[in-house]
Short mmCIF file of C-alpha atoms in Angstrom, two decimals:
data_model
loop_
_atom_site.label_atom_id
_atom_site.label_comp_id
_atom_site.label_asym_id
_atom_site.label_seq_id
_atom_site.Cartn_x
_atom_site.Cartn_y
_atom_site.Cartn_z
CA MET K 1 15.17 -24.13 -29.11
CA SER K 2 15.40 -27.37 -31.02
CA LYS K 3 13.28 -29.33 -28.55
CA ALA K 4 10.21 -28.63 -26.40
CA TRP K 5 11.88 -28.04 -23.04
CA PRO K 6 9.91 -26.45 -20.17
CA LYS K 7 9.03 -22.79 -20.71
CA GLU K 8 10.25 -21.89 -17.21
CA VAL K 9 13.13 -23.30 -15.16
CA GLU K 10 14.20 -22.48 -11.60
CA VAL K 11 17.90 -22.36 -10.73
CA THR K 12 19.71 -21.43 -7.53
CA LEU K 13 23.07 -19.65 -7.27
CA GLY K 14 25.43 -18.92 -4.43
CA LEU K 15 26.42 -15.34 -3.73
CA ASP K 16 29.77 -15.63 -5.48
CA GLU K 17 28.48 -17.23 -8.68
CA PRO K 18 28.09 -15.00 -11.76
CA GLU K 19 24.61 -14.02 -12.96
CA ASP K 20 25.27 -13.56 -16.69
CA PRO K 21 22.85 -15.22 -19.19
CA GLU K 22 25.42 -17.78 -20.41
CA TYR K 23 26.10 -19.02 -16.89
CA LEU K 24 22.38 -19.15 -16.08
CA ARG K 25 21.75 -21.15 -19.26
CA ASN K 26 24.43 -23.65 -18.22
CA LYS K 27 22.84 -23.99 -14.77
CA ALA K 28 19.42 -24.56 -16.35
CA ALA K 29 20.85 -27.15 -18.73
CA ARG K 30 22.36 -29.08 -15.83
CA ALA K 31 19.03 -28.92 -13.99
CA LEU K 32 17.26 -30.34 -17.04
CA GLY K 33 20.00 -32.84 -17.84
CA VAL K 34 20.45 -31.57 -21.41
CA PRO K 35 23.32 -29.98 -23.38
CA ALA K 36 23.44 -26.19 -22.96
CA ALA K 37 23.51 -25.81 -26.74
CA GLU K 38 19.94 -27.14 -26.85
CA LEU K 39 18.69 -24.08 -24.93
CA ALA K 40 18.32 -20.48 -26.01
CA LEU K 41 19.68 -17.75 -23.78
CA PRO K 42 17.09 -17.34 -21.01
CA ARG K 43 14.96 -14.38 -20.03
CA LEU K 44 15.12 -13.51 -16.35
CA LEU K 45 11.53 -13.69 -15.05
CA LYS K 46 12.05 -13.43 -11.31
CA ARG K 47 14.90 -13.00 -8.82
CA SER K 48 14.65 -13.55 -5.07
CA ILE K 49 17.02 -13.88 -2.11
CA ASP K 50 16.65 -16.84 0.24
CA ALA K 51 18.44 -16.53 3.58
CA ARG K 52 16.83 -19.51 5.31
CA GLY K 53 19.01 -22.03 7.09
CA GLY K 54 21.91 -19.63 7.59
CA ARG K 55 23.07 -19.92 3.97
CA VAL K 56 22.21 -17.12 1.56
CA ARG K 57 21.22 -18.17 -1.95
CA ILE K 58 19.68 -16.41 -4.93
CA HIS K 59 16.78 -18.05 -6.76
CA PHE K 60 16.12 -17.32 -10.42
CA LEU K 61 13.09 -18.13 -12.54
CA LEU K 62 14.24 -18.32 -16.17
CA GLY K 63 12.04 -18.20 -19.26
CA PHE K 64 12.78 -20.15 -22.44
CA ASP K 65 9.66 -19.46 -24.51
CA GLU K 66 11.01 -17.73 -27.60
CA GLU K 67 7.52 -16.79 -28.80
CA GLU K 68 7.02 -14.57 -25.75
CA GLN K 69 10.37 -12.78 -25.97
CA ALA K 70 8.85 -9.61 -27.40
CA GLY K 71 6.18 -9.39 -24.70
CA GLU K 72 2.72 -7.95 -25.16
CA GLU K 73 2.11 -4.98 -27.43
CA HIS K 74 1.97 -1.65 -25.62
CA ASN K 75 -1.58 -0.32 -25.34
CA PRO K 76 -1.27 3.43 -24.65
CA PRO K 77 -4.01 5.91 -23.75
CA ARG K 78 -5.71 7.58 -26.70
CA GLU K 79 -7.44 10.90 -27.11
CA VAL K 80 -10.77 11.05 -25.33
CA ARG K 81 -13.73 12.94 -26.74
CA GLY K 82 -17.00 14.28 -25.47
CA PRO K 83 -18.06 15.59 -22.05
CA ALA K 84 -16.58 13.92 -18.97
CA ARG K 85 -19.62 12.17 -17.47
CA VAL K 86 -17.35 9.88 -15.44
CA ILE K 87 -16.07 11.25 -12.13
CA ILE K 88 -13.21 9.40 -10.42
CA VAL K 89 -12.93 10.38 -6.76
CA GLY K 90 -9.36 9.87 -5.56
CA ASP K 91 -6.03 10.01 -7.39
CA GLY K 92 -4.39 7.06 -5.67
CA PRO K 93 -3.43 3.90 -7.57
CA ALA K 94 -7.04 2.71 -7.96
CA GLY K 95 -8.25 6.04 -9.34
CA LEU K 96 -5.18 6.73 -11.46
CA PHE K 97 -5.13 3.32 -13.13
CA CYS K 98 -8.90 3.47 -13.61
CA ALA K 99 -8.39 6.76 -15.48
CA TYR K 100 -5.54 5.20 -17.47
CA GLU K 101 -7.67 2.27 -18.61
CA LEU K 102 -10.60 4.54 -19.46
CA ALA K 103 -8.27 6.63 -21.62
CA ARG K 104 -7.12 3.47 -23.38
CA ARG K 105 -10.77 2.92 -24.25
CA GLY K 106 -11.36 6.54 -25.27
CA VAL K 107 -13.68 7.35 -22.34
CA ALA K 108 -13.49 10.90 -20.96
CA ALA K 109 -13.19 11.28 -17.19
CA THR K 110 -12.44 13.85 -14.50
CA VAL K 111 -10.27 12.82 -11.55
CA VAL K 112 -11.12 14.63 -8.30
CA GLU K 113 -8.44 14.70 -5.59
CA ARG K 114 -8.76 16.46 -2.24
CA GLY K 115 -4.98 16.75 -1.90
CA LYS K 116 -2.24 18.43 -3.88
CA PRO K 117 0.00 17.35 -6.78
CA VAL K 118 3.19 15.54 -5.77
CA GLN K 119 5.53 18.54 -5.61
CA PRO K 120 3.48 20.94 -3.41
CA ARG K 121 2.43 17.91 -1.38
CA ARG K 122 6.12 17.31 -0.61
CA ARG K 123 6.31 20.71 1.11
CA ASP K 124 3.42 19.81 3.42
CA LEU K 125 5.17 16.57 4.38
CA LYS K 126 8.36 18.47 5.17
CA LEU K 127 6.41 20.70 7.54
CA LEU K 128 4.73 17.66 9.12
CA ASN K 129 8.12 16.08 9.82
CA ALA K 130 9.35 19.32 11.36
CA ARG K 131 6.63 19.18 14.06
CA GLY K 132 4.42 21.54 12.11
CA GLY K 133 0.69 21.40 11.61
CA VAL K 134 -1.22 18.74 9.72
CA ASP K 135 -3.02 19.75 6.54
CA PRO K 136 -6.13 17.50 6.62
CA ASN K 137 -6.14 17.33 2.82
CA SER K 138 -2.40 17.14 2.05
CA ASN K 139 -0.39 14.64 4.06
CA TYR K 140 1.00 11.10 3.85
CA CYS K 141 -2.50 9.75 3.13
CA PHE K 142 -4.09 12.36 0.86
CA GLY K 143 -2.68 13.83 -2.34
CA GLU K 144 -1.60 12.81 -5.83
CA GLY K 145 -0.68 9.12 -5.95
CA GLY K 146 -2.41 8.28 -2.67
CA ALA K 147 -0.94 6.96 0.56
CA GLY K 148 1.75 4.88 -1.16
CA THR K 149 3.42 7.75 -3.01
CA TYR K 150 5.47 9.00 -0.06
CA SER K 151 5.27 5.90 2.11
CA ASP K 152 7.63 3.54 0.38
CA GLY K 153 6.21 2.47 -2.97
CA LYS K 154 6.14 -1.26 -2.27
CA LEU K 155 4.70 -3.24 -5.17
CA TYR K 156 4.47 -6.70 -3.62
CA THR K 157 1.02 -8.21 -4.03
CA ARG K 158 -0.75 -11.49 -3.41
CA SER K 159 -3.10 -10.82 -6.32
CA HIS K 160 -3.52 -13.84 -8.58
CA LYS K 161 -4.42 -11.71 -11.63
CA ARG K 162 -1.00 -12.25 -13.19
CA GLY K 163 -1.68 -10.47 -16.49
CA ASP K 164 -3.14 -7.40 -14.80
CA VAL K 165 -0.25 -7.25 -12.31
CA ARG K 166 2.24 -7.37 -15.17
CA ASP K 167 0.30 -4.64 -16.97
CA VAL K 168 0.48 -2.39 -13.90
CA LEU K 169 4.22 -2.92 -13.49
CA GLU K 170 4.92 -2.31 -17.18
CA ILE K 171 2.94 0.95 -17.10
CA LEU K 172 5.02 2.09 -14.13
CA VAL K 173 8.27 1.19 -15.91
CA ARG K 174 7.22 3.11 -19.03
CA HIS K 175 6.79 6.18 -16.82
CA GLY K 176 10.19 5.98 -15.16
CA ALA K 177 10.11 3.18 -12.58
CA PRO K 178 13.25 0.99 -12.54
CA ALA K 179 12.93 -2.04 -14.82
CA ASN K 180 13.96 -4.40 -12.02
CA ILE K 181 10.44 -4.18 -10.57
CA LEU K 182 9.48 -6.60 -13.35
CA LEU K 183 11.94 -9.16 -11.96
CA ASP K 184 12.22 -8.78 -8.20
CA ALA K 185 10.11 -11.09 -6.08
CA ARG K 186 9.36 -8.13 -3.79
CA PRO K 187 9.47 -5.12 -6.12
CA HIS K 188 9.96 -1.66 -4.67
CA ILE K 189 10.29 1.77 -6.28
CA GLY K 190 11.06 4.07 -3.35
CA SER K 191 9.50 7.29 -2.13
CA ASN K 192 12.06 9.40 -4.00
CA LEU K 193 11.25 7.89 -7.43
CA LEU K 194 7.54 7.07 -7.25
CA PRO K 195 6.32 10.71 -7.24
CA LYS K 196 8.02 11.29 -10.62
CA VAL K 197 6.37 8.16 -12.01
CA ILE K 198 2.94 9.26 -10.78
CA SER K 199 3.25 12.77 -12.22
CA SER K 200 4.45 11.32 -15.55
CA MET K 201 1.31 9.17 -15.73
CA ARG K 202 -0.88 12.17 -14.97
CA GLU K 203 0.83 14.29 -17.62
CA GLU K 204 0.26 11.60 -20.26
CA LEU K 205 -3.41 11.35 -19.31
CA GLU K 206 -3.83 15.13 -19.39
CA SER K 207 -2.32 15.18 -22.87
CA VAL K 208 -5.14 12.95 -24.17
CA GLY K 209 -7.95 14.85 -22.44
CA ILE K 210 -8.35 13.35 -18.94
CA GLU K 211 -8.92 16.19 -16.49
CA PHE K 212 -7.46 16.36 -12.95
CA ARG K 213 -8.92 18.65 -10.28
CA PHE K 214 -6.74 18.92 -7.17
CA GLY K 215 -7.82 20.54 -3.93
CA THR K 216 -11.35 19.29 -4.61
CA ARG K 217 -13.19 17.16 -2.07
CA LEU K 218 -16.29 15.01 -2.52
CA VAL K 219 -19.03 16.14 -0.13
CA GLY K 220 -22.17 14.64 -1.67
CA ILE K 221 -23.59 12.17 -4.18
CA GLU K 222 -27.00 12.84 -5.73
CA LEU K 223 -29.11 9.77 -6.44
CA GLU K 224 -32.33 9.64 -8.44
CA GLY K 225 -35.06 7.03 -8.07
CA GLN K 226 -36.20 4.80 -5.23
CA GLY K 227 -34.82 1.71 -3.49
CA GLU K 228 -32.93 -0.72 -5.70
CA ALA K 229 -33.67 1.48 -8.75
CA ARG K 230 -31.63 4.45 -7.56
CA ARG K 231 -28.89 5.72 -9.84
CA VAL K 232 -26.15 8.34 -9.73
CA VAL K 233 -26.93 11.64 -11.45
CA ALA K 234 -24.42 14.08 -9.90
CA VAL K 235 -21.73 14.68 -7.31
CA LYS K 236 -21.27 17.67 -5.01
CA VAL K 237 -17.66 18.78 -4.60
CA GLU K 238 -15.98 21.42 -2.47
CA ASP K 239 -12.89 23.54 -3.08
CA VAL K 240 -10.78 22.82 0.02
CA GLU K 241 -9.33 26.36 0.03
CA THR K 242 -12.47 28.47 -0.52
CA GLN K 243 -15.10 25.95 0.71
CA GLU K 244 -17.10 26.88 -2.41
CA GLN K 245 -19.34 23.97 -3.43
CA SER K 246 -20.62 22.98 -6.84
CA MET K 247 -22.71 20.21 -8.40
CA TRP K 248 -21.30 18.19 -11.32
CA PRO K 249 -23.52 15.94 -13.45
CA ALA K 250 -22.31 12.35 -13.71
CA ASP K 251 -23.38 9.04 -15.23
CA SER K 252 -20.69 7.01 -13.42
CA VAL K 253 -18.81 7.77 -10.20
CA VAL K 254 -15.76 5.76 -9.15
CA LEU K 255 -15.14 5.89 -5.39
CA ALA K 256 -11.38 5.35 -5.09
CA THR K 257 -10.80 7.41 -1.97
CA GLY K 258 -8.31 5.27 -0.02
CA HIS K 259 -8.36 3.76 3.46
CA SER K 260 -8.24 7.06 5.37
CA ALA K 261 -11.25 8.86 3.84
CA ARG K 262 -13.56 8.25 6.78
CA ASP K 263 -15.84 11.06 5.66
CA VAL K 264 -16.63 9.11 2.49
CA GLY K 265 -17.57 6.06 4.54
CA GLN K 266 -19.88 8.24 6.61
CA LEU K 267 -21.36 9.72 3.43
CA CYS K 268 -22.10 6.24 2.05
CA ALA K 269 -23.76 5.26 5.33
CA ALA K 270 -25.93 8.40 5.22
CA LEU K 271 -26.98 7.50 1.66
CA GLY K 272 -28.21 4.13 2.87
CA LEU K 273 -25.69 2.11 0.87
CA ASP K 274 -24.92 -1.43 2.00
CA LEU K 275 -21.76 -1.39 4.14
CA GLU K 276 -20.03 -4.32 5.83
CA VAL K 277 -17.72 -4.38 8.83
CA LYS K 278 -14.35 -5.64 7.60
CA GLY K 279 -11.54 -7.13 9.64
CA PHE K 280 -8.20 -5.32 9.66
CA ALA K 281 -5.06 -5.15 11.79
CA LEU K 282 -3.72 -2.62 14.28
CA GLY K 283 -0.57 -2.34 16.35
CA VAL K 284 2.74 -0.52 16.43
CA ARG K 285 5.84 0.02 14.31
CA ILE K 286 9.02 -1.73 15.46
CA GLU K 287 12.43 -0.24 14.63
CA HIS K 288 15.89 -1.86 14.78
CA PRO K 289 19.34 -0.80 13.64
CA GLN K 290 19.54 -2.04 10.04
CA SER K 291 22.97 -3.54 10.73
CA LEU K 292 21.38 -5.83 13.32
CA ILE K 293 18.70 -7.06 10.90
CA ASN K 294 21.40 -7.65 8.27
CA GLU K 295 23.34 -9.78 10.74
CA ILE K 296 20.24 -11.71 11.85
CA GLN K 297 19.20 -12.47 8.27
CA TYR K 298 22.51 -12.83 6.43
CA GLY K 299 24.98 -13.84 9.14
CA LYS K 300 28.57 -13.83 7.88
CA ASP K 301 27.37 -12.61 4.47
CA ALA K 302 25.83 -9.43 5.88
CA CYS K 303 28.32 -7.18 4.09
CA HIS K 304 28.32 -9.01 0.75
CA PRO K 305 28.09 -6.53 -2.17
CA LYS K 306 25.18 -8.43 -3.77
CA LEU K 307 23.06 -7.99 -0.66
CA GLY K 308 21.40 -4.74 0.23
CA ALA K 309 19.47 -3.93 3.39
CA ALA K 310 17.86 -7.12 4.69
CA SER K 311 14.13 -7.48 5.18
CA TYR K 312 12.14 -9.96 7.24
CA ARG K 313 8.68 -11.39 7.78
CA VAL K 314 7.40 -12.68 11.10
CA ALA K 315 4.03 -14.13 12.06
CA GLN K 316 2.54 -15.99 15.00
CA GLU K 317 -0.94 -16.98 16.08
CA ILE K 318 -1.74 -15.81 19.60
CA ASP K 319 -5.05 -16.84 21.17
CA GLY K 320 -6.59 -17.42 17.76
CA ARG K 321 -5.46 -14.14 16.21
CA GLY K 322 -2.53 -13.46 13.93
CA VAL K 323 0.27 -11.13 14.99
CA PHE K 324 2.52 -10.30 12.07
CA SER K 325 4.92 -7.89 10.43
CA PHE K 326 3.40 -5.46 7.95
CA CYS K 327 4.94 -3.15 5.34
CA MET K 328 8.52 -3.88 6.40
CA CYS K 329 10.87 -1.07 5.36
CA PRO K 330 14.57 -2.00 5.22
CA GLY K 331 16.88 0.99 5.32
CA GLY K 332 13.89 3.20 5.96
CA TRP K 333 12.20 5.83 8.08
CA ILE K 334 9.16 5.95 10.33
CA VAL K 335 6.86 8.81 9.27
CA PRO K 336 3.80 10.59 10.74
CA ALA K 337 0.74 9.40 8.80
CA HIS K 338 -2.17 10.99 10.67
CA THR K 339 -4.57 13.32 8.90
CA ASP K 340 -5.44 15.76 11.72
CA THR K 341 -3.92 17.14 14.91
CA GLU K 342 -6.15 15.13 17.27
CA HIS K 343 -4.67 11.79 16.22
CA LEU K 344 -1.23 10.19 15.93
CA VAL K 345 -0.51 7.51 13.32
CA VAL K 346 2.84 6.16 12.11
CA ASN K 347 3.82 4.39 8.92
CA GLY K 348 7.08 3.37 7.26
CA MET K 349 8.90 4.36 4.07
CA SER K 350 12.15 3.68 2.25
CA LEU K 351 13.91 5.49 -0.55
CA SER K 352 15.01 3.52 -3.60
CA LYS K 353 18.50 2.82 -2.20
CA ARG K 354 17.15 1.73 1.19
CA ASP K 355 20.23 3.21 2.80
CA SER K 356 19.14 4.65 6.15
CA ASP K 357 20.61 3.23 9.36
CA PHE K 358 17.28 1.81 10.48
CA ALA K 359 14.89 -1.02 9.65
CA ASN K 360 11.24 -0.65 10.60
CA SER K 361 8.09 -2.70 10.20
CA GLY K 362 4.53 -2.62 11.30
CA LEU K 363 3.87 -5.19 14.03
CA VAL K 364 0.13 -5.61 14.07
CA VAL K 365 -2.61 -7.76 15.56
CA GLN K 366 -5.45 -9.20 13.51
CA ILE K 367 -8.86 -7.76 14.45
CA ASP K 368 -11.81 -9.84 13.29
CA VAL K 369 -15.41 -8.73 12.87
CA SER K 370 -16.32 -10.85 15.91
CA ASP K 371 -13.83 -8.89 18.03
CA MET K 372 -15.49 -5.59 17.12
CA GLN K 373 -18.92 -7.02 17.90
CA THR K 374 -17.88 -7.25 21.57
CA LEU K 375 -17.62 -3.44 21.78
CA GLY K 376 -21.38 -2.91 21.67
CA ILE K 377 -21.25 -0.44 18.76
CA ASP K 378 -24.05 -1.19 16.30
CA SER K 379 -22.60 0.41 13.18
CA PRO K 380 -20.83 -0.81 10.03
CA LEU K 381 -18.30 1.96 10.76
CA VAL K 382 -17.25 0.45 14.10
CA GLY K 383 -13.75 -0.14 12.73
CA PHE K 384 -13.27 3.61 12.36
CA GLU K 385 -14.05 4.00 16.06
CA VAL K 386 -11.49 1.32 16.94
CA GLN K 387 -8.84 3.19 14.96
CA VAL K 388 -9.79 6.56 16.43
CA ARG K 389 -9.52 5.33 20.02
CA ALA K 390 -5.96 4.12 19.49
CA GLU K 391 -4.91 7.19 17.50
CA ARG K 392 -6.27 9.66 20.06
CA ARG K 393 -4.50 7.90 22.92
CA ALA K 394 -1.26 7.80 20.93
CA ALA K 395 -1.51 11.56 20.37
CA GLU K 396 -2.04 12.12 24.10
CA LEU K 397 0.93 9.93 25.00
CA GLY K 398 3.12 11.62 22.39
CA GLY K 399 2.47 15.03 23.89
CA GLY K 400 1.89 17.07 20.73
CA GLN K 401 3.88 18.45 17.78
CA ASN K 402 3.59 15.07 16.01
CA ARG K 403 5.82 13.40 18.61
CA ALA K 404 5.09 9.68 18.87
CA PRO K 405 5.00 7.49 22.00
CA ALA K 406 7.73 4.86 22.05
CA ILE K 407 9.20 2.19 24.30
CA ARG K 408 12.19 -0.15 24.15
CA VAL K 409 11.12 -3.69 23.27
CA THR K 410 12.79 -5.08 26.40
CA ASP K 411 10.93 -2.60 28.61
CA PHE K 412 7.63 -3.38 26.89
CA LEU K 413 8.10 -7.08 27.65
CA ALA K 414 9.07 -6.28 31.25
CA GLY K 415 6.00 -4.08 31.78
CA ARG K 416 7.88 -0.86 32.51
CA GLU K 417 8.29 2.48 30.75
CA SER K 418 11.64 3.33 29.18
CA SER K 419 13.83 5.86 30.99
CA THR K 420 15.74 6.56 27.77
CA LEU K 421 15.22 5.87 24.09
CA PRO K 422 17.78 5.09 21.37
CA LYS K 423 18.23 7.07 18.18
CA THR K 424 15.36 6.85 15.72
CA SER K 425 14.49 7.63 12.11
CA TYR K 426 11.25 9.34 13.20
CA LEU K 427 12.00 13.01 12.55
CA PRO K 428 9.35 14.74 14.74
CA GLY K 429 10.79 12.93 17.77
CA LEU K 430 9.68 10.40 20.35
CA THR K 431 8.22 10.53 23.85
CA ALA K 432 8.97 7.66 26.23
CA ALA K 433 5.59 6.12 27.02
CA ASP K 434 3.81 2.78 27.19
CA VAL K 435 2.50 2.26 23.65
CA GLY K 436 0.50 -0.66 25.03
CA GLN K 437 -1.92 1.93 26.42
CA ALA K 438 -2.58 3.20 22.90
CA VAL K 439 -3.35 -0.18 21.35
CA ASP K 440 -5.42 -1.21 24.36
CA ALA K 441 -7.47 1.99 24.10
CA THR K 442 -9.32 0.08 21.38
CA GLY K 443 -10.95 -1.99 24.12
CA LEU K 444 -9.57 -5.19 22.56
CA LYS K 445 -6.51 -5.92 24.76
CA LEU K 446 -4.03 -6.09 21.91
CA ALA K 447 -0.90 -5.38 23.98
CA ALA K 448 -0.90 -8.85 25.56
CA ARG K 449 -0.91 -10.47 22.12
CA LEU K 450 1.95 -8.23 21.01
CA ARG K 451 3.99 -9.25 24.06
CA ALA K 452 3.38 -12.95 23.54
CA ALA K 453 4.27 -12.71 19.85
CA LEU K 454 7.44 -10.71 20.51
CA MET K 455 8.69 -13.37 22.90
CA ARG K 456 8.23 -16.02 20.19
CA PHE K 457 9.82 -13.84 17.52
CA GLY K 458 12.82 -13.39 19.81
CA ARG K 459 13.26 -17.15 20.07
CA ASN K 460 13.02 -17.62 16.30
CA LEU K 461 15.23 -14.65 15.32
CA ARG K 462 18.11 -14.35 17.77
CA GLY K 463 18.74 -10.69 18.47
CA TYR K 464 15.30 -9.48 17.39
CA VAL K 465 14.33 -8.75 21.00
CA THR K 466 16.89 -6.22 22.19
CA GLU K 467 17.07 -2.96 24.11
CA ASP K 468 18.21 -1.33 20.86
CA ALA K 469 14.79 -2.00 19.30
CA ILE K 470 11.79 0.24 19.96
CA LEU K 471 8.04 0.09 19.48
CA VAL K 472 6.44 3.30 18.16
CA GLY K 473 2.69 3.85 18.18
CA VAL K 474 0.33 3.49 16.54
CA GLU K 475 0.09 1.64 13.24
CA SER K 476 -3.65 1.75 12.57
CA ARG K 477 -4.17 2.44 8.84
CA THR K 478 -3.20 -1.02 7.59
CA SER K 479 -6.36 -1.36 5.50
CA SER K 480 -9.93 -0.16 5.41
CA PRO K 481 -12.11 -1.48 8.28
CA VAL K 482 -15.25 -1.19 6.15
CA ARG K 483 -16.34 -2.61 2.80
CA ILE K 484 -18.79 -0.85 0.49
CA THR K 485 -20.82 -3.68 -1.01
CA ARG K 486 -20.77 -4.00 -4.80
CA ASP K 487 -22.32 -6.40 -7.29
CA PRO K 488 -19.75 -9.08 -8.20
CA SER K 489 -20.58 -8.78 -11.89
CA SER K 490 -21.22 -5.09 -12.59
CA LEU K 491 -19.01 -3.87 -9.68
CA GLU K 492 -21.67 -1.23 -8.91
CA ALA K 493 -23.17 -0.52 -5.51
CA PRO K 494 -26.51 -2.43 -5.39
CA LYS K 495 -28.59 0.60 -4.34
CA ALA K 496 -26.83 3.14 -6.55
CA ALA K 497 -26.42 2.24 -10.23
CA GLY K 498 -23.39 3.98 -11.66
CA LEU K 499 -21.54 4.12 -8.33
CA PHE K 500 -18.39 1.96 -8.36
CA PRO K 501 -16.69 1.32 -4.98
CA THR K 502 -13.05 0.75 -5.89
CA GLY K 503 -9.69 -0.09 -4.38
CA GLU K 504 -8.47 -0.17 -0.82
CA GLY K 505 -10.82 2.37 0.70
CA ALA K 506 -13.85 0.44 -0.52
CA GLY K 507 -12.44 -2.80 0.88
CA TYR K 508 -11.34 -4.47 -2.38
CA ALA K 509 -7.55 -4.11 -2.31
CA GLY K 510 -4.57 -3.97 0.00
CA GLY K 511 -1.59 -2.09 -1.40
CA ILE K 512 -0.54 -0.21 -4.51
CA VAL K 513 -0.64 -3.00 -7.07
CA SER K 514 -3.87 -4.69 -5.98
CA ALA K 515 -5.57 -1.27 -5.86
CA ALA K 516 -4.29 -0.49 -9.36
CA VAL K 517 -5.52 -3.86 -10.63
CA ASP K 518 -8.95 -3.17 -9.14
CA GLY K 519 -8.94 0.21 -10.86
CA LEU K 520 -8.33 -1.51 -14.21
CA ARG K 521 -11.22 -3.93 -13.57
CA VAL K 522 -13.62 -1.16 -12.61
CA ALA K 523 -12.65 0.90 -15.66
CA GLU K 524 -13.75 -1.94 -17.91
CA LYS K 525 -17.19 -1.98 -16.28
CA VAL K 526 -17.47 1.81 -16.39
CA ALA K 527 -16.63 1.83 -20.10
CA LEU K 528 -19.34 -0.76 -20.75
CA ARG K 529 -21.87 1.33 -18.83
CA GLN K 530 -20.95 4.50 -20.70
CA ALA K 531 -21.12 2.73 -24.07
CA ALA K 532 -24.61 1.45 -23.24
CA ARG K 533 -25.75 4.99 -22.39
CA SER K 534 -24.32 6.66 -25.50
#
């Protein structure tokens, strides 16, 4: 560029305008009031669809900083040497990206995962969707890649660590994720593509010496010393098939076990670690025909070739608590996400094309720490009990074989059970029942807030409240209801030097990208600790 114009420029296009670089440069030039010849061809930094006001537009953020065209230099993992005195517990995004960053720094580590690699894990999910049994260690929550691997692969994050977020996305692209995740305002890989990306990352790490042990569950952490001076010296692990246990020496242990590893929370409590009750959200999953959501969001443009399956976000405050959509899956499926036969949990997923006939979203109610204090349970793990109450009642209402309780939205608002249910994406099948009983089994009267919010959503989005929409219960694993306290500087647990609570299960992330970013941060601290001990 011949002059110092802004590095970034926003432009807006209609659906029928071209999106080629020359046209975008001309739009940017008009926005700046300068000749197009004064600008270089732009880089596309971000693309988002705006359907507000009944007129669909596409917003572009364009980059004009020539010095940044090449991007940052790729920093790959390198061969690690020496014994693996770092144990990473959990092969979800936090654990996997922690291992990746440690390998970049040449630090040996062993990743312990209770579940299976992505391909054999897929077979267990197929059985689960066919009303089969639930493998407590291989399901939608546990296994290679964590809960997000087969439940959509959404990469949207509110994290403000822009450089780290970009690093995470670029690593995913280098391992097979579509390049458009670097541009889309709400990036998404899809449950059909993400497993291949995850296994590619693991294979690269194995090639440089990082070890992965699947079917291996953490059952103990050995600490040495007293009080604040305690430190990690070993972990006890169990083979989930043989139940054979063994002790592994360790200098650093990364707890990246995800939001459903309640046994790890109980283990931390038994060790006397500092735990905090953490607010979370619980509710149901709402499902509509995707064609209806397209019409609500895009109106007359619903069938435009530039527009795929429409998404939405809704939120209302009811009696001082938020009620909001969560993990919205356009063109998706509702899936069984419980981890044992005594409970029933649902979640949502989409494939990369988002081409199913249904749109689903969590519709959840905010639960604050003060709400849980009214239950009279004096434990930092009270949130687990809240979840369990709802999940057990949902299983009872569903009637077994992974069937989920469901009700038409109109019947839920009218206070009656549904005599029939429409078609659904939920493969194990539905049982007509009042899902309000499941959410109210928490003891927190959440159903009334859901009803009040739905009535408001129906006024704001015409057609959202319809007999063709159903509520399916329960959506309870939105985030961890407990936080394992860690030092803000070292990121270690205060009463266990060398123990690093990490990611969503420890209460420090919410979603794939933020968990991955936290894994990168923790890896830096682990590497510093290991260097100081060598």
